[in-house]
PDB file of C-alpha atoms and ligand atoms in Angstrom:
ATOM      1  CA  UNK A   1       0.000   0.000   0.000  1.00 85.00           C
ATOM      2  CA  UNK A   2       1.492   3.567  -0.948  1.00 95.00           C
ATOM      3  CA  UNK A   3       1.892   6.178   1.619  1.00 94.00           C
ATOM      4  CA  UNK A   4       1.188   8.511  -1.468  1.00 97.00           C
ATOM      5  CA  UNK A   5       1.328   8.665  -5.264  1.00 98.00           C
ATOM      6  CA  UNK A   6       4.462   8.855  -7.179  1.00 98.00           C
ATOM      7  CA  UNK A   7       4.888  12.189  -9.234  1.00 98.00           C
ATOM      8  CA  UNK A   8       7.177  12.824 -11.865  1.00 98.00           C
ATOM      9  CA  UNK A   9       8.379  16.282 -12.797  1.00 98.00           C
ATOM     10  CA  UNK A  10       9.983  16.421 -16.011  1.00 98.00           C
ATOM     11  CA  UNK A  11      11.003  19.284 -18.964  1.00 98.00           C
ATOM     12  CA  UNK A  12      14.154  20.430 -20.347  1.00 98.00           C
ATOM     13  CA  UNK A  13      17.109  21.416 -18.615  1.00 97.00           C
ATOM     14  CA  UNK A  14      16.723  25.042 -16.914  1.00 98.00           C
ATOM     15  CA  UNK A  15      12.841  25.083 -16.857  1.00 98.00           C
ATOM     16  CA  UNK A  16      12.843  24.650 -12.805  1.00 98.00           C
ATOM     17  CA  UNK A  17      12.749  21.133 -12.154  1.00 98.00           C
ATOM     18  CA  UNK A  18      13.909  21.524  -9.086  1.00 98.00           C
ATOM     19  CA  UNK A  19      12.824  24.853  -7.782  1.00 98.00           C
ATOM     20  CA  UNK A  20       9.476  23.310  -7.983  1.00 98.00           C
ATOM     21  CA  UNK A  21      10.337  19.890  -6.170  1.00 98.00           C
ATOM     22  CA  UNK A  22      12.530  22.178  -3.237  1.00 98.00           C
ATOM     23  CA  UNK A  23       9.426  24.235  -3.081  1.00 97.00           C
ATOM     24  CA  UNK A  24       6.975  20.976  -3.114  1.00 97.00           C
ATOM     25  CA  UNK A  25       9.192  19.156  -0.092  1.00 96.00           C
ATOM     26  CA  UNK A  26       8.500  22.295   2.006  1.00 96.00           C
ATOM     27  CA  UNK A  27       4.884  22.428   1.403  1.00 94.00           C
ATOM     28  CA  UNK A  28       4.267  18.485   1.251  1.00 95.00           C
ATOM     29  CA  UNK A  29       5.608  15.685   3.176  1.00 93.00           C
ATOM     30  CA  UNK A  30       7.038  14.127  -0.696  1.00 97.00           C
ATOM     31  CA  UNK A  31      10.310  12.640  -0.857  1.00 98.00           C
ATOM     32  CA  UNK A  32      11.940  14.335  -3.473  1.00 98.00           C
ATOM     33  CA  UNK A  33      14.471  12.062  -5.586  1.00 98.00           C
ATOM     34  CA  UNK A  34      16.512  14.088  -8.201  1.00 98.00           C
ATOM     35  CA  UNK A  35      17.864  11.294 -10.900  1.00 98.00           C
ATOM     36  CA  UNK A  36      21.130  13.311 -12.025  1.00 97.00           C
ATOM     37  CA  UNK A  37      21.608  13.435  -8.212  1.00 97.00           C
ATOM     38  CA  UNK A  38      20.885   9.928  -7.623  1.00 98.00           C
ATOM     39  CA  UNK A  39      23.229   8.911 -10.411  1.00 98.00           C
ATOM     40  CA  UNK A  40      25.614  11.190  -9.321  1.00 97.00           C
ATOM     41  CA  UNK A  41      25.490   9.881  -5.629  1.00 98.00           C
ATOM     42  CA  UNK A  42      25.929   6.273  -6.395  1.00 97.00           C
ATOM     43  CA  UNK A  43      27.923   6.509  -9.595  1.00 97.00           C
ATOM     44  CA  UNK A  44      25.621   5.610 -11.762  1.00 97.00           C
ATOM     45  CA  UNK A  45      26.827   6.517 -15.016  1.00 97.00           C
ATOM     46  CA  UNK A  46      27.909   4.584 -18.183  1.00 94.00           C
ATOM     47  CA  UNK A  47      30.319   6.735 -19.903  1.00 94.00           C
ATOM     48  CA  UNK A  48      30.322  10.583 -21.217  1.00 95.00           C
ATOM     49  CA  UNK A  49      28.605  11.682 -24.521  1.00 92.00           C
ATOM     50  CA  UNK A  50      31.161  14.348 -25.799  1.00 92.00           C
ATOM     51  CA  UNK A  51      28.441  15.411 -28.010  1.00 86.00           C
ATOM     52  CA  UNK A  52      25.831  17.002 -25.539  1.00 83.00           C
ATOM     53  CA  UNK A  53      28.850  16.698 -22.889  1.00 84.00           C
ATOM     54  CA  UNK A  54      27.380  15.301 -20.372  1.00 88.00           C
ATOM     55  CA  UNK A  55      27.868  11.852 -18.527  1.00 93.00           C
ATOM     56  CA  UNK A  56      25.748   8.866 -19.778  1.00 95.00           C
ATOM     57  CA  UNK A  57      23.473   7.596 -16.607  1.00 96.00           C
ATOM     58  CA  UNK A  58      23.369   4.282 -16.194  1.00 97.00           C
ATOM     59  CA  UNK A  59      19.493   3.530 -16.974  1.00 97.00           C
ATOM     60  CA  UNK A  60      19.578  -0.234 -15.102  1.00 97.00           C
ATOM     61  CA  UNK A  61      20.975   0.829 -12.061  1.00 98.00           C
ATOM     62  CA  UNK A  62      18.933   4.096 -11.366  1.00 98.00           C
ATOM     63  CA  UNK A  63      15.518   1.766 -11.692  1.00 98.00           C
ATOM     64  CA  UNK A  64      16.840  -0.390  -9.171  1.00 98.00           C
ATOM     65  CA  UNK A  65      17.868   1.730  -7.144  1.00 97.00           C
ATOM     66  CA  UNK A  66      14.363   3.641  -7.731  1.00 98.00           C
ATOM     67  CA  UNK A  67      11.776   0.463  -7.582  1.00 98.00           C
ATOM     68  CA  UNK A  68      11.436  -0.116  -4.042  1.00 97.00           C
ATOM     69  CA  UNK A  69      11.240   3.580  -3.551  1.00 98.00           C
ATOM     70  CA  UNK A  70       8.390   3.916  -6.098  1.00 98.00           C
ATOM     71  CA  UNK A  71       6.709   1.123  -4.372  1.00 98.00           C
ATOM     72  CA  UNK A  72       6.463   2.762  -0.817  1.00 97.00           C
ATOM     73  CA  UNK A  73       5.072   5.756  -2.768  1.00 98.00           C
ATOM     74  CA  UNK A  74       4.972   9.274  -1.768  1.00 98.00           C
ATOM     75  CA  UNK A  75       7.970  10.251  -4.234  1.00 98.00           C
ATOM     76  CA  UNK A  76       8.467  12.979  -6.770  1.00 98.00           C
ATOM     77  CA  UNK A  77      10.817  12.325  -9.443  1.00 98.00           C
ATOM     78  CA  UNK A  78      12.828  15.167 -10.793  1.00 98.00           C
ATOM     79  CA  UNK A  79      14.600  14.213 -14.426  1.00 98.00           C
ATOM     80  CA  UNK A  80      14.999  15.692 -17.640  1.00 97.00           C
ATOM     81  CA  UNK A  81      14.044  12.688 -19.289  1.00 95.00           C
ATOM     82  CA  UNK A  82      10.910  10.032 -18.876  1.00 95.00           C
ATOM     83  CA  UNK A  83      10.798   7.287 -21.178  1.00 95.00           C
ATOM     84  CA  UNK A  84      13.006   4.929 -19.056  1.00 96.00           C
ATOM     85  CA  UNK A  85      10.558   4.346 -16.430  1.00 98.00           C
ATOM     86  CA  UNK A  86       8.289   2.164 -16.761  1.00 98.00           C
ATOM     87  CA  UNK A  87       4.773   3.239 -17.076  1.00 97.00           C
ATOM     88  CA  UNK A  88       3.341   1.657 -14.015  1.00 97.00           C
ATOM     89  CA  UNK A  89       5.902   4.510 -11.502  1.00 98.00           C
ATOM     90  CA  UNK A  90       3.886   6.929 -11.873  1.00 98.00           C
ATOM     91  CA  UNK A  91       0.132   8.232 -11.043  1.00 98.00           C
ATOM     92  CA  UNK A  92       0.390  11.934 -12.722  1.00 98.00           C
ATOM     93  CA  UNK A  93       3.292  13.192 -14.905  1.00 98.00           C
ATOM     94  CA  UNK A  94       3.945  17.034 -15.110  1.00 98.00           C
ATOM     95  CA  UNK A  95       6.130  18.558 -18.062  1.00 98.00           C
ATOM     96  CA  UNK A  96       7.115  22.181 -17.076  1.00 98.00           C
ATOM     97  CA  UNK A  97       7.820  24.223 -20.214  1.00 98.00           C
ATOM     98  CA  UNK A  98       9.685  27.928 -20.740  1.00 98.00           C
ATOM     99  CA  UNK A  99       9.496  30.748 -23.247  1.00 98.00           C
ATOM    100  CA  UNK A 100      12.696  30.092 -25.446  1.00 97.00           C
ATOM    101  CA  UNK A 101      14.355  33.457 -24.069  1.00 98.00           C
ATOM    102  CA  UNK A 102      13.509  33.035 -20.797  1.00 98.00           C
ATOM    103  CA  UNK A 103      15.338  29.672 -20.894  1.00 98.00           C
ATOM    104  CA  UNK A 104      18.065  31.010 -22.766  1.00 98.00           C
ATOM    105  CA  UNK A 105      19.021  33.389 -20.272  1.00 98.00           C
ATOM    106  CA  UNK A 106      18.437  31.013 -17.531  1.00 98.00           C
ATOM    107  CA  UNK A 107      21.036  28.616 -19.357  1.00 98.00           C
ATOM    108  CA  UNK A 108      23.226  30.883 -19.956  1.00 98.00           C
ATOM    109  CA  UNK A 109      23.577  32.193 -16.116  1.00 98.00           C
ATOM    110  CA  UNK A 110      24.095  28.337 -15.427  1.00 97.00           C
ATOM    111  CA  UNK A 111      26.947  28.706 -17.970  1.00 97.00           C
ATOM    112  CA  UNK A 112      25.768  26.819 -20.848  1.00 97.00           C
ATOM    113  CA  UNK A 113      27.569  27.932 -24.213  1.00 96.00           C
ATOM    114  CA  UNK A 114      27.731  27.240 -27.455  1.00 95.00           C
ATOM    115  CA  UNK A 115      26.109  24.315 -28.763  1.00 94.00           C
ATOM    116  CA  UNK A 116      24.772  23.128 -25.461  1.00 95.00           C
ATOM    117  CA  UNK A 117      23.308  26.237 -24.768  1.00 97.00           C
ATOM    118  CA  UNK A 118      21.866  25.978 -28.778  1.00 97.00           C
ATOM    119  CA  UNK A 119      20.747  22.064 -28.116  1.00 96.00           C
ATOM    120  CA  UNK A 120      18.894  22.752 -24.927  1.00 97.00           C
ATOM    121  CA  UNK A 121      16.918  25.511 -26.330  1.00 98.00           C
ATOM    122  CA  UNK A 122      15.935  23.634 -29.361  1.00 98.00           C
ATOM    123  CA  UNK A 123      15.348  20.645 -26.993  1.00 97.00           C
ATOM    124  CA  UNK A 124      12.616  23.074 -25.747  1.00 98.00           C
ATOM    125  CA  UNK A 125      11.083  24.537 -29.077  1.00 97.00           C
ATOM    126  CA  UNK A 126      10.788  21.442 -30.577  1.00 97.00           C
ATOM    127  CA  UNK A 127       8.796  20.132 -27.733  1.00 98.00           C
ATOM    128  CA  UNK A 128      10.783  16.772 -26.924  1.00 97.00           C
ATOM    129  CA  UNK A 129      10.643  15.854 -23.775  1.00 97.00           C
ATOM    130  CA  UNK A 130       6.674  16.809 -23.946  1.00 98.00           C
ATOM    131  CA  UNK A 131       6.417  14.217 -26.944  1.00 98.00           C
ATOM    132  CA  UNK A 132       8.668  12.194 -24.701  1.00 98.00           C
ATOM    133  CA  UNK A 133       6.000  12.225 -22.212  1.00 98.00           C
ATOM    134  CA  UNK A 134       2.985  11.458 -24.398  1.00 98.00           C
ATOM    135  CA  UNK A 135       5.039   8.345 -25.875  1.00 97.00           C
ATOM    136  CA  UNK A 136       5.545   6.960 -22.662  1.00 97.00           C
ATOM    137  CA  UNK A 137       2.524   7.718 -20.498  1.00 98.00           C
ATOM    138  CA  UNK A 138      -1.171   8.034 -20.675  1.00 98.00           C
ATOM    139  CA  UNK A 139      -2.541  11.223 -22.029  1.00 97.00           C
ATOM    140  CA  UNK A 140      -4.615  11.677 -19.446  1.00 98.00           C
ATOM    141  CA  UNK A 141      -2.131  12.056 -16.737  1.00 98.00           C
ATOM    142  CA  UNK A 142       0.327  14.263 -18.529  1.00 98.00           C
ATOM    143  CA  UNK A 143      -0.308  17.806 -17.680  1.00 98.00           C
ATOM    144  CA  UNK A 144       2.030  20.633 -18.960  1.00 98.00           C
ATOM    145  CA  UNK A 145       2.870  23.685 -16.811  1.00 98.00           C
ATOM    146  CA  UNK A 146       4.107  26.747 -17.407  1.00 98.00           C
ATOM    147  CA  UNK A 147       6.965  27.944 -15.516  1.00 98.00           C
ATOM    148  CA  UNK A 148       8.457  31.443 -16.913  1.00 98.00           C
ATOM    149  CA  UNK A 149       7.975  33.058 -13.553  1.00 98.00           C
ATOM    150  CA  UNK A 150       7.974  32.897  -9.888  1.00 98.00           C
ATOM    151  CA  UNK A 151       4.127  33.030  -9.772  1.00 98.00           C
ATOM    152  CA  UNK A 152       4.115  30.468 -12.392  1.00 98.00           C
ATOM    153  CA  UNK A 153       6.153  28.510  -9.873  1.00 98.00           C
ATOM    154  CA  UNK A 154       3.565  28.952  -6.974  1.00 98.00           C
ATOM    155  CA  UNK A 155       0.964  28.541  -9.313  1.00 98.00           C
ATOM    156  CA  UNK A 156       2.202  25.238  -9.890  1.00 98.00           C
ATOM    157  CA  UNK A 157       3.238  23.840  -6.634  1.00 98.00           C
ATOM    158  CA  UNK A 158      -0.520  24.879  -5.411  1.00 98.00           C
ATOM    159  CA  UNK A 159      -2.196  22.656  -8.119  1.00 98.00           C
ATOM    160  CA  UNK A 160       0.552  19.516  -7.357  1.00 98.00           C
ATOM    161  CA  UNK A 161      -0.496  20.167  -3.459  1.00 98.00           C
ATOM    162  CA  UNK A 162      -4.209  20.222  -4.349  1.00 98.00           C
ATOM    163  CA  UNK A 163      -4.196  17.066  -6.189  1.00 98.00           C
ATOM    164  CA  UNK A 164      -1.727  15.500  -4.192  1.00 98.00           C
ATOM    165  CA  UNK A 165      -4.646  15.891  -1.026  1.00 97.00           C
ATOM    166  CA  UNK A 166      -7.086  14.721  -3.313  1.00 98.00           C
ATOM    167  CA  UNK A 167      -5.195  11.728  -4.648  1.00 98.00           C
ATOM    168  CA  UNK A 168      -4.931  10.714  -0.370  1.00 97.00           C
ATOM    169  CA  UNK A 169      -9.180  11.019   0.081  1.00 97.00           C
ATOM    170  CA  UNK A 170      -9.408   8.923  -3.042  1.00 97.00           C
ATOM    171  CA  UNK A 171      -7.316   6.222  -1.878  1.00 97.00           C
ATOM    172  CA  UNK A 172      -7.951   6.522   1.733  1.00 95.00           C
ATOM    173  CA  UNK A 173      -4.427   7.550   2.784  1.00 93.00           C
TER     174      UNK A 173
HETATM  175  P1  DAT B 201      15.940  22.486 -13.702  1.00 60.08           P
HETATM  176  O1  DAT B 201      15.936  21.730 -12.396  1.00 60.08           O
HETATM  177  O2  DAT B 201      14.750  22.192 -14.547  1.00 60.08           O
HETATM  178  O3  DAT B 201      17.225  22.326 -14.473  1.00 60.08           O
HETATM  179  P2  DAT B 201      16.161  24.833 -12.003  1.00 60.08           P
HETATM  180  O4  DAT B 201      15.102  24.599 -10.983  1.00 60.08           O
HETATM  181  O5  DAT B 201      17.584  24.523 -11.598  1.00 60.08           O
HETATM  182  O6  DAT B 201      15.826  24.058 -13.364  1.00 60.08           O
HETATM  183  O7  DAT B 201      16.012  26.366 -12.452  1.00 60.08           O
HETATM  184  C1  DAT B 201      16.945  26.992 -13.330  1.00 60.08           C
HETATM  185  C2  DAT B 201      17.062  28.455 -12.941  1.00 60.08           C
HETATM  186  O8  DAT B 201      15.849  29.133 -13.208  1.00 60.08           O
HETATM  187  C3  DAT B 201      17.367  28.710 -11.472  1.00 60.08           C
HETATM  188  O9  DAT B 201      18.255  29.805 -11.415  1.00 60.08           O
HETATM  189  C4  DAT B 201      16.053  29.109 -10.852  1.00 60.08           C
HETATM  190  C5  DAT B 201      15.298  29.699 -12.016  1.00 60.08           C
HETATM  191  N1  DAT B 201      13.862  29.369 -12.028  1.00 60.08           N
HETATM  192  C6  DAT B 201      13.332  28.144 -11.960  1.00 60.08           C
HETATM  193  N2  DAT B 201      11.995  28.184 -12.058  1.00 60.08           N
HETATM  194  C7  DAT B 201      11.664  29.473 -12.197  1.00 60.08           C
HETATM  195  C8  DAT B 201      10.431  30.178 -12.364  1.00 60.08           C
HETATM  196  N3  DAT B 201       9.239  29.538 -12.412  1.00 60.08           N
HETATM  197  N4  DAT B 201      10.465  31.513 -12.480  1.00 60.08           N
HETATM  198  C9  DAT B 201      11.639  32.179 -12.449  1.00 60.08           C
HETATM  199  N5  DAT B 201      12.847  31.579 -12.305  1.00 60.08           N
HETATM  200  C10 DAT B 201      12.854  30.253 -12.184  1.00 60.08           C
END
């Protein structure tokens, strides 16, 4: 029996990811589990791809190390990625998604350059990890947010909190 659902928080790198899941663990009583964290943590990883230089995670060991997790419940999932995980880890899905200059700057203060700066953006206009999303999950619990501001951000965590309390009455928890 879950203690809660399982939430994952996904959209492209810079779109506030975890700004949203720091702000959800102080208003919830979530576990929040970042995947680049987790892989970096443990090691995780399975090489470097030069070209979007970044490390490779190691897809294997993070669902291990995530199953038993998911099964207690009561977890959001922070990654810039989704179609790994299985279908069954998750009870609502949320893609956050930024105006192209708003995530440009955003990547840029992180010190993105170049072509990573260029691929991230584009990652974002051409709606991937959206598509990503709908490939991999039920329409019905994918819901897109937008998250160009700090209200957005409030916005946001209020709706998660709302149907997180609802998602406890319906399954008596
Ligand atoms: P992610 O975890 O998706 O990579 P982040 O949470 O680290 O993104 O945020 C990237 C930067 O943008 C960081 O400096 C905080 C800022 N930010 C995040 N969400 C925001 C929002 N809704 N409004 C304004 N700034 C935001």
């Amino acid at each position: 029996m879950k203690t809660g659902p399982n939430i994952l928080i996904t959209g492209t790198p810079g779109v506030g990811k975890s700004t949203l899941c720091q702000h959800l663990t102080e208003h919830t009583h979530m576990d929040w589990v970042c995947v680049g964290d987790l892989a970096r943590d443990n090691n995780f990883f399975d090489g470097y791809d030069h070209e979007r230089e970044c490390p490779i995670i190691d897809e294997e060991k993070i669902l291990d190390e995530l199953e038993d997790m998911i099964e207690e419940g009561n977890k959001i999932i922070d990654y810039h990625g989704c179609e790994f995980f299985p279908e069954r880890f998750f009870d609502i899905v949320f893609v956050l998604r930024t105006d192209n200059t708003v995530l440009y700057d955003r990547l840029y203060a992180r010190g993105y350059r170049g072509k990573k700066l260029e691929d991230n953006v584009e990652c974002e206009i051409m709606e991937i990890l959206k598509d990503e999303a709908l490939n991999s999950y039920q329409p019905n619990i994918i819901h897109q947010l937008n998250s160009n501001t700090h209200t957005d951000m409030e916005n946001n965590a209020q709706k998660i909190c709302m149907w997180i309390q609802q998602w406890k009455k319906d399954n008596n928890v």
